[in-house]
CSV table of C-alpha atoms and ligand atoms in Angstrom, one decimal:
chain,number,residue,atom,x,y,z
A,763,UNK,CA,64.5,25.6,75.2
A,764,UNK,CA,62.7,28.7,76.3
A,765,UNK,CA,60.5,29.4,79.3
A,766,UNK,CA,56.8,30.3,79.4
A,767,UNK,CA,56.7,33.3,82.0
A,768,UNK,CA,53.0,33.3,82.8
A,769,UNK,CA,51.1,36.5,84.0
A,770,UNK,CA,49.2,34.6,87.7
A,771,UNK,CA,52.3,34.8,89.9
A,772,UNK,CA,52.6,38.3,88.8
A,773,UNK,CA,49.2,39.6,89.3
A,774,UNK,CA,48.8,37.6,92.6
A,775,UNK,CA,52.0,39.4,94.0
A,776,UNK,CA,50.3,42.9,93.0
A,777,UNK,CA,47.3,41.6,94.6
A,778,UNK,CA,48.5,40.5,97.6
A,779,UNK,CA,50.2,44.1,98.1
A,780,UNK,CA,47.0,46.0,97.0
A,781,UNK,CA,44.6,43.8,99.3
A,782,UNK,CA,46.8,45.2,102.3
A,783,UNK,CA,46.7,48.5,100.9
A,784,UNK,CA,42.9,48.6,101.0
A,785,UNK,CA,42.9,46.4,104.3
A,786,UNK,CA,44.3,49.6,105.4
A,787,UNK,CA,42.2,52.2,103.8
A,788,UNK,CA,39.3,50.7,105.1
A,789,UNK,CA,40.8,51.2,108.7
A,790,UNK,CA,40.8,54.5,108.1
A,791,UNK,CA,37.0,54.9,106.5
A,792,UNK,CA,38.0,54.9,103.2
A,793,UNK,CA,36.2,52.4,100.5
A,794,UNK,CA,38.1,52.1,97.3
A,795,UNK,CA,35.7,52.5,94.8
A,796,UNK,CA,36.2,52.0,90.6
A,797,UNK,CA,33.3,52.9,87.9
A,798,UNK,CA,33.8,51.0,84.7
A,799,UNK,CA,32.4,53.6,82.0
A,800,UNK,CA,31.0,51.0,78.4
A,801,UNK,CA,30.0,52.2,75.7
A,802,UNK,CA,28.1,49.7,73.5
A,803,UNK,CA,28.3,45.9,73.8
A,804,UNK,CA,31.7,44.9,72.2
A,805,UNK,CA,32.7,41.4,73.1
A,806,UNK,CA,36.8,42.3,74.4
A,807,UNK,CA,34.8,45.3,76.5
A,808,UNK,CA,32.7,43.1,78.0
A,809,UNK,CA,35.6,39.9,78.8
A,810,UNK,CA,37.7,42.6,80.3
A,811,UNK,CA,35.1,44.2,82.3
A,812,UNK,CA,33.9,40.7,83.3
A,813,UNK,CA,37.8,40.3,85.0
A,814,UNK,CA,37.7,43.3,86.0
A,815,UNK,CA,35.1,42.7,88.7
A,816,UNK,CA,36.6,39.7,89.5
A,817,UNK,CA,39.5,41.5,90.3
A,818,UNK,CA,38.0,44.0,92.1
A,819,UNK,CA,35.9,41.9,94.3
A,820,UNK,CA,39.5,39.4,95.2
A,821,UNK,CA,41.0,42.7,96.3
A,822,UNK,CA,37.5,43.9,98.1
A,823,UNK,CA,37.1,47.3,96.1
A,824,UNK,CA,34.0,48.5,95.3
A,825,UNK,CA,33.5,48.4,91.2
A,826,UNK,CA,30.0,49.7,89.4
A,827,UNK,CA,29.9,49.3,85.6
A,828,UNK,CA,28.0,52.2,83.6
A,829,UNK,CA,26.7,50.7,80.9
A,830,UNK,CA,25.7,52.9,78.1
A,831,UNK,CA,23.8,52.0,75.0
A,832,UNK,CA,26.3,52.2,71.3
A,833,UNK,CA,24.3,54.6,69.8
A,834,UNK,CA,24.4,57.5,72.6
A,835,UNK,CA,24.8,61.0,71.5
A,836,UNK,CA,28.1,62.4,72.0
A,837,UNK,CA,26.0,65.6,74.9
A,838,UNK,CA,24.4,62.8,76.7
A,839,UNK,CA,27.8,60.4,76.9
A,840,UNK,CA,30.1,63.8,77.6
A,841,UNK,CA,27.2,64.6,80.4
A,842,UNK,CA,27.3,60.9,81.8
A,843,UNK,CA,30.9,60.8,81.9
A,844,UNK,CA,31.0,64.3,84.0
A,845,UNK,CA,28.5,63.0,86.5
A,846,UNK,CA,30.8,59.9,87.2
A,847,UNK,CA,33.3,62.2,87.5
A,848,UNK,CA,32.3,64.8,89.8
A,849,UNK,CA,30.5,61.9,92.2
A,850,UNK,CA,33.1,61.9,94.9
A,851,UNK,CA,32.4,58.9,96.2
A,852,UNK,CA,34.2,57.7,93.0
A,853,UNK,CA,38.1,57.2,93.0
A,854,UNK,CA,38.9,56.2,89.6
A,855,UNK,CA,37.2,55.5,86.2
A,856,UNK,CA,38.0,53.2,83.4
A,857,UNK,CA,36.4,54.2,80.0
A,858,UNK,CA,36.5,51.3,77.6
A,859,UNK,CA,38.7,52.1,74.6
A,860,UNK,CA,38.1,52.9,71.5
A,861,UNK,CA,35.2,54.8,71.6
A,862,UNK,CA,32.4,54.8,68.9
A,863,UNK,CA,33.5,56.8,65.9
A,864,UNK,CA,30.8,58.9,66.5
A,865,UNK,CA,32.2,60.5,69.6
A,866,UNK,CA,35.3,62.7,69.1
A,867,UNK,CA,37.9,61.8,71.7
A,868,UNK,CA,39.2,65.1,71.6
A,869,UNK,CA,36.5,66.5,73.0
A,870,UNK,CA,36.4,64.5,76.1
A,871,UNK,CA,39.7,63.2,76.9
A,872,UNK,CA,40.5,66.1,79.6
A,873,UNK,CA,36.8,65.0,81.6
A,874,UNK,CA,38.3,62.6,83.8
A,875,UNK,CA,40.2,64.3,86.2
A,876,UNK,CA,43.2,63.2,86.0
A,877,UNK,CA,43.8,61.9,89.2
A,878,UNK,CA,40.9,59.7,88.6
A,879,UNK,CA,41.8,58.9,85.4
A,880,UNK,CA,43.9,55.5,86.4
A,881,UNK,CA,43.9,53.9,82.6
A,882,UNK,CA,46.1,57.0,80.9
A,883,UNK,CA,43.3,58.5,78.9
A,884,UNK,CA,43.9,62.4,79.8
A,885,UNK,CA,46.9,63.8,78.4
A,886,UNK,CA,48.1,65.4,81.5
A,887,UNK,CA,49.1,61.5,82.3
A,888,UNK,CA,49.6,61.0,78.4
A,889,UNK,CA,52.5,63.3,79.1
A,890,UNK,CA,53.5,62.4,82.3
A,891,UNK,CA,54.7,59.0,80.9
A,892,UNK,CA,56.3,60.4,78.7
A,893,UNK,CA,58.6,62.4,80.7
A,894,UNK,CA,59.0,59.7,82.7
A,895,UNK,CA,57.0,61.3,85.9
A,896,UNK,CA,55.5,58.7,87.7
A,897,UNK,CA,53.0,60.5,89.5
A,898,UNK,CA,50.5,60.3,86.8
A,899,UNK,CA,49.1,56.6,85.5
A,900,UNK,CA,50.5,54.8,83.1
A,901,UNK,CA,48.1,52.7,81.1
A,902,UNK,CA,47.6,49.3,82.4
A,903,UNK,CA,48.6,47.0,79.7
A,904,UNK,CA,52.2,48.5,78.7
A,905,UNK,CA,52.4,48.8,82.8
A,906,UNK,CA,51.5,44.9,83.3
A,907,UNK,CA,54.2,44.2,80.5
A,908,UNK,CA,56.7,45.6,82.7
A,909,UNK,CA,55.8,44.2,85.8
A,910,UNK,CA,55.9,41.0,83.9
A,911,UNK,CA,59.9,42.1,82.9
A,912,UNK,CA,60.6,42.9,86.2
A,913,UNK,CA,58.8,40.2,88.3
A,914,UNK,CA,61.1,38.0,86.2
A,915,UNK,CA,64.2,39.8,86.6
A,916,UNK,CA,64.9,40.7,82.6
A,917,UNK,CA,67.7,43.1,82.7
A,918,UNK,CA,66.3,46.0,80.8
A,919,UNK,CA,69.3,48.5,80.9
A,920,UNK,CA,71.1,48.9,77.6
A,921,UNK,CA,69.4,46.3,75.9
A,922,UNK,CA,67.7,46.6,72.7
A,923,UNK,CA,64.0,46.6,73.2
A,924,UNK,CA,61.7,46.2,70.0
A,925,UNK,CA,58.2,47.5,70.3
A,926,UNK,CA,56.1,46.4,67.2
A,927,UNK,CA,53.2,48.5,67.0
A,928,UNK,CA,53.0,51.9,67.8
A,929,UNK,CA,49.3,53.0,69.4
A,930,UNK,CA,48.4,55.0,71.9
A,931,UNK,CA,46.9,52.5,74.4
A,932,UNK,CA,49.6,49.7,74.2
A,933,UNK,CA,53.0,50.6,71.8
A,934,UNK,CA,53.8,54.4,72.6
A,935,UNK,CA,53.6,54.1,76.0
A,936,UNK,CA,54.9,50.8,76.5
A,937,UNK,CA,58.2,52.0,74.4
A,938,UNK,CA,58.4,55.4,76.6
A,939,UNK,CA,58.1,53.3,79.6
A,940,UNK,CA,60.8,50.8,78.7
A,941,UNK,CA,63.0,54.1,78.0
A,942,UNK,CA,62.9,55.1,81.5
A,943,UNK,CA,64.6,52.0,82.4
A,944,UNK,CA,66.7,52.5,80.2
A,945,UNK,CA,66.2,50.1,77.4
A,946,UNK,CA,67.5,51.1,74.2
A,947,UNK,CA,64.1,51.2,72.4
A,948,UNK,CA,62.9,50.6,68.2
A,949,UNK,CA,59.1,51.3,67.8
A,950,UNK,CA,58.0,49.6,64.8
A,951,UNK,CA,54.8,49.8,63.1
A,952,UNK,CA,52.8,48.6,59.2
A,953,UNK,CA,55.3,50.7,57.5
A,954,UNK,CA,58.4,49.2,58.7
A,955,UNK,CA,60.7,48.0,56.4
A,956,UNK,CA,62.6,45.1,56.9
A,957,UNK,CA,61.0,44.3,60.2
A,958,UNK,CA,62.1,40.4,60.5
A,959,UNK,CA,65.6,42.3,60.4
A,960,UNK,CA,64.7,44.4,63.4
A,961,UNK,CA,62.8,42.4,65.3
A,962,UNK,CA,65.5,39.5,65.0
A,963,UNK,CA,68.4,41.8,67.1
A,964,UNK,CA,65.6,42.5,69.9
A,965,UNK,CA,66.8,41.6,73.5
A,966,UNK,CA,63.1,42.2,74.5
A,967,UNK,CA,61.0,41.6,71.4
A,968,UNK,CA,57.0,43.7,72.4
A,969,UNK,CA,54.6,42.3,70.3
A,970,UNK,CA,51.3,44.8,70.2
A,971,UNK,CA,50.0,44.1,66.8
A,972,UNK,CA,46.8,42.6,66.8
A,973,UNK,CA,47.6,39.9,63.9
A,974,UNK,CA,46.9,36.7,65.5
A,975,UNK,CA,50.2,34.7,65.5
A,976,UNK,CA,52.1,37.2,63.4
A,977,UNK,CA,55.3,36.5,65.1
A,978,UNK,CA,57.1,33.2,64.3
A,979,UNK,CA,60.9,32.3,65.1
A,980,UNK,CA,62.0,34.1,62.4
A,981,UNK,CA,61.6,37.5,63.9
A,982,UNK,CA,63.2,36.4,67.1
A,983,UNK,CA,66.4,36.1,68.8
A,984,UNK,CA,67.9,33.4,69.9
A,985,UNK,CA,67.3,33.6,73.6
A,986,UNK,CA,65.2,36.5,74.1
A,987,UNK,CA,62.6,37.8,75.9
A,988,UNK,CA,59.2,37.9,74.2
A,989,UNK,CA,55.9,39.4,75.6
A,990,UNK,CA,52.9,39.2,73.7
A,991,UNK,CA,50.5,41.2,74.4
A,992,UNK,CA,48.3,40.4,71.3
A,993,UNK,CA,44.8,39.7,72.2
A,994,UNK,CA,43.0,37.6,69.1
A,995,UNK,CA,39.4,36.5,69.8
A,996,UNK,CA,39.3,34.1,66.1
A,997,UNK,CA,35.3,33.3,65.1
A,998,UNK,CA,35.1,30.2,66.7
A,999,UNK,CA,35.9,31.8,70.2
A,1000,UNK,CA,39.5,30.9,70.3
A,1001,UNK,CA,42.0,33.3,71.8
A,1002,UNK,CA,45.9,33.8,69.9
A,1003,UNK,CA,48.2,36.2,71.0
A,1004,UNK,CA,50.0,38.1,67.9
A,1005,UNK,CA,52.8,35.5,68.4
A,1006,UNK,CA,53.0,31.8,67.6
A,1007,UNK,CA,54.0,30.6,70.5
A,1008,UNK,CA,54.8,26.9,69.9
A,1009,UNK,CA,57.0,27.5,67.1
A,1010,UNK,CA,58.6,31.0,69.4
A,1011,UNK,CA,59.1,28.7,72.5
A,1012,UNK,CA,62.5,26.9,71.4
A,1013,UNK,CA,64.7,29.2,70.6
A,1014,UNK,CA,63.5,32.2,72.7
A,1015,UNK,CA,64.6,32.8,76.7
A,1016,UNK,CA,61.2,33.7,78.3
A,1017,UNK,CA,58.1,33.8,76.7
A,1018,UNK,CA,54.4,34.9,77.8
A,1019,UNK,CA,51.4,32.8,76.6
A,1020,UNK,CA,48.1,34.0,76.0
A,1021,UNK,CA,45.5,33.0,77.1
A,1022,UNK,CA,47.8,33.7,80.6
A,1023,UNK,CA,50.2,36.0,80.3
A,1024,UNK,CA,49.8,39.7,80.3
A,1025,UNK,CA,46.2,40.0,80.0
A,1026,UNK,CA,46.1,38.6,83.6
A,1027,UNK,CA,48.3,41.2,84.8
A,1028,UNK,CA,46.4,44.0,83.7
A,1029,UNK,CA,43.3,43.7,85.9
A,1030,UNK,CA,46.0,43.7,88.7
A,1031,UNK,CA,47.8,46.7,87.7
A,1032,UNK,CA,44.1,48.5,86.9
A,1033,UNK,CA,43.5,47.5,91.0
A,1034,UNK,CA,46.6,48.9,92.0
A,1035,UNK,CA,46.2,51.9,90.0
A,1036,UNK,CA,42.7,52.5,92.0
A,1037,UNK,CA,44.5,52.4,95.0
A,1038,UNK,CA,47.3,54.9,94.3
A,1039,UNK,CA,44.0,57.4,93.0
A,1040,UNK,CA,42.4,56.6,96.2
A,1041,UNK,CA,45.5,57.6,97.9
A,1042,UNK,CA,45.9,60.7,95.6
A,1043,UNK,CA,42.4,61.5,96.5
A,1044,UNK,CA,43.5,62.1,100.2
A,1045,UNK,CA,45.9,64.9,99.3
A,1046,UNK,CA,43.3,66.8,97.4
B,1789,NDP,P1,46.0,48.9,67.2
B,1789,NDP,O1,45.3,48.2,66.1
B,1789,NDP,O2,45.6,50.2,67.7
B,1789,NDP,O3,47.6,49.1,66.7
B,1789,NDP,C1,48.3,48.0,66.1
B,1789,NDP,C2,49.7,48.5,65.8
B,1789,NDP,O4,50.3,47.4,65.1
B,1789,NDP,C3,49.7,49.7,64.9
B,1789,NDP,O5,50.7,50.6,65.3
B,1789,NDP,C4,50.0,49.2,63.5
B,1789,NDP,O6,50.8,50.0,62.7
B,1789,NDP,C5,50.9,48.0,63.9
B,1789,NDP,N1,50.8,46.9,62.8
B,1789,NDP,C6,49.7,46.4,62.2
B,1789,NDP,N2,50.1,45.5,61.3
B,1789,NDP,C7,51.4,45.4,61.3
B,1789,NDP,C8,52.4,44.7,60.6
B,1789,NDP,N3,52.0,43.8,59.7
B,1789,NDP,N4,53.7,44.9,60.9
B,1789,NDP,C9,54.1,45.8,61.8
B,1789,NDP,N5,53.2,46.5,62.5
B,1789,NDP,C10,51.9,46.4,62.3
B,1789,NDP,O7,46.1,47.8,68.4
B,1789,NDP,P2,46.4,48.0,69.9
B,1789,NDP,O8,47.7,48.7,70.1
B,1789,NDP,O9,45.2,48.6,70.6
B,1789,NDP,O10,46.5,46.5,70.4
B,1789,NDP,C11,47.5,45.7,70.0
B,1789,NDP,C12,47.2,44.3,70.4
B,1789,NDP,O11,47.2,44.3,71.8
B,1789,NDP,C13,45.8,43.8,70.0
B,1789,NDP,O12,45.9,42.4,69.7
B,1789,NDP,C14,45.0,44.1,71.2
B,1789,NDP,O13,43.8,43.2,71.2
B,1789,NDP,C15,45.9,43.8,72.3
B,1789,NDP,N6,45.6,44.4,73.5
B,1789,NDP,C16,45.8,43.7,74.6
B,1789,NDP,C17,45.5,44.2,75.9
B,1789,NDP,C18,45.8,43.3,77.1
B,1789,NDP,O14,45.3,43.6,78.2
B,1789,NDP,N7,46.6,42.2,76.9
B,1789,NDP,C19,44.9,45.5,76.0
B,1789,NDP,C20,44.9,46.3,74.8
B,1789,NDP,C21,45.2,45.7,73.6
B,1789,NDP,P3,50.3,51.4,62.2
B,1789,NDP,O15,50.4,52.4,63.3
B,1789,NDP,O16,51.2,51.8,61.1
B,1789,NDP,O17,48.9,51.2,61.7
């Protein structure tokens, strides 16, 4: 029988360490402070900003959303985002992703400063996690999957990690970052062929798919470890990860729930990131 690994005892570790950390800060005059940059009304934007604050406010760091209406014109929003940027009060941003199809990220992905820019939207981090430099951010979400692995002790090294899904905010990183720790990583994605196959030899089996309980024991291994970072918000209000958990539990090792699992790490990780860019914003 496997075990649910839930994400609470993990975020309240990386809590507990960030509430010293800006215990500390504070004794020295410095007030963490986050700006939450929306675009639009979207319901996941608005449940993750909504934990957010509540995260912010447990760990006493200042947090202003900047709530912008959907239809903004890509000059005003690239003018909006460069105030919040240049107020210096300001130690890191969080831009809600993906943004209307109207704006071209291109043109404002390098805005945030990169030492601001504590959810991996600038490439300058983009790359960073890629080499494997951890002076940059990593995005939260692939991040609070692996502090999930290694609050939990998974032995990573030389085991075969299967990432399903391959986009920039949760499957690319997520697969570099298991590389670093030397996983022996498979990125899979819609094309895939024969992906039961692959998915079934995972040690670590990532699912990042968005298909509400996609993953059933079929694709498993016997006694793996399976994090689902699927977030499915069904009509009725109901919330599935992209696997199906009760029929996954038996025959995996450790398994993460949603609602509970790594969704509640991420605001944790997003606090701790503040932190390190108030920190960073010492040096500069
Ligand atoms: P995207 O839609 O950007 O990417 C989905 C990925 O899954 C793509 O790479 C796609 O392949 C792949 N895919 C789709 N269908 C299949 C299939 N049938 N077989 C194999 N691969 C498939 O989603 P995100 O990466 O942004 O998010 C993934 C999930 O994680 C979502 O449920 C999202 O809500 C959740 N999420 C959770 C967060 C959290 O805090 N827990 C934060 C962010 C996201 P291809 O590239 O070929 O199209």
């Amino acid at each position: 029988m496997g075990k649910l690994i839930k994400g609470k005892p993990v975020a309240d570790a990386i809590t507990l360490e960030v509430k010293k950390d800006v215990e500390h800060l504070k004794q020295n005059n410095i007030f963490p402070k986050l700006k939450i940059v929306r675009i639009g009304e979207r319901e996941d934007d608005i449940a993750y900003e909504r934990a957010a604050l509540k995260r912010m406010q447990t760990c006493d760091i200042a947090c202003e959303v900047v709530a912008l209406p959907a239809e903004i014109s890509q000059e005003d929003f690239i003018l909006k985002l460069k105030s919040v940027n240049d107020d210096k009060t300001v130690h890191g941003i969080l831009l809600f992703r993906p943004l209307p199809k109207h704006i071209d990220e291109d043109k404002v992905k390098y805005i945030i400063n990169a030492e601001k820019d504590i959810d991996c939207f600038n490439p300058i981090n983009v790359s960073k996690v890629m080499e494997g430099d951890e002076t940059g951010f990593s995005p939260c979400t692939p991040t609070a999957s692996m502090e999930i692995l290694k609050y939990y002790n998974v032995e990573i090294r030389g085991k075969l990690a299967v990432v399903v899904g391959r986009s920039m905010v949760v499957g690319k990183p997520l697969s570099m970052l298991l590389l670093k720790e030397d996983a022996t990583v498979l990125m899979c994605h819609s094309k895939t062929e024969n992906l039961k196959e692959l998915t079934s030899k995972a040690d670590i089996l990532i699912a990042a798919v968005g298909k509400a309980k996609m993953i059933t024991k079929d694709y498993i291994k016997q006694g793996s470890t399976v994090i689902d970072v699927g977030i499915n918000i069904e009509q009725d209000g109901n919330l599935f990860g992209d696997v199906n958990t009760d029929d996954c539990l038996e025959k995996s090792g450790l398994i993460t729930p949603v609602p509970l699992g790594v969704g509640s790490v991420t605001t944790a990780v997003l606090a701790k990131h503040l932190v390190k860019a108030t920190k960073l914003s010492i040096l500069y």
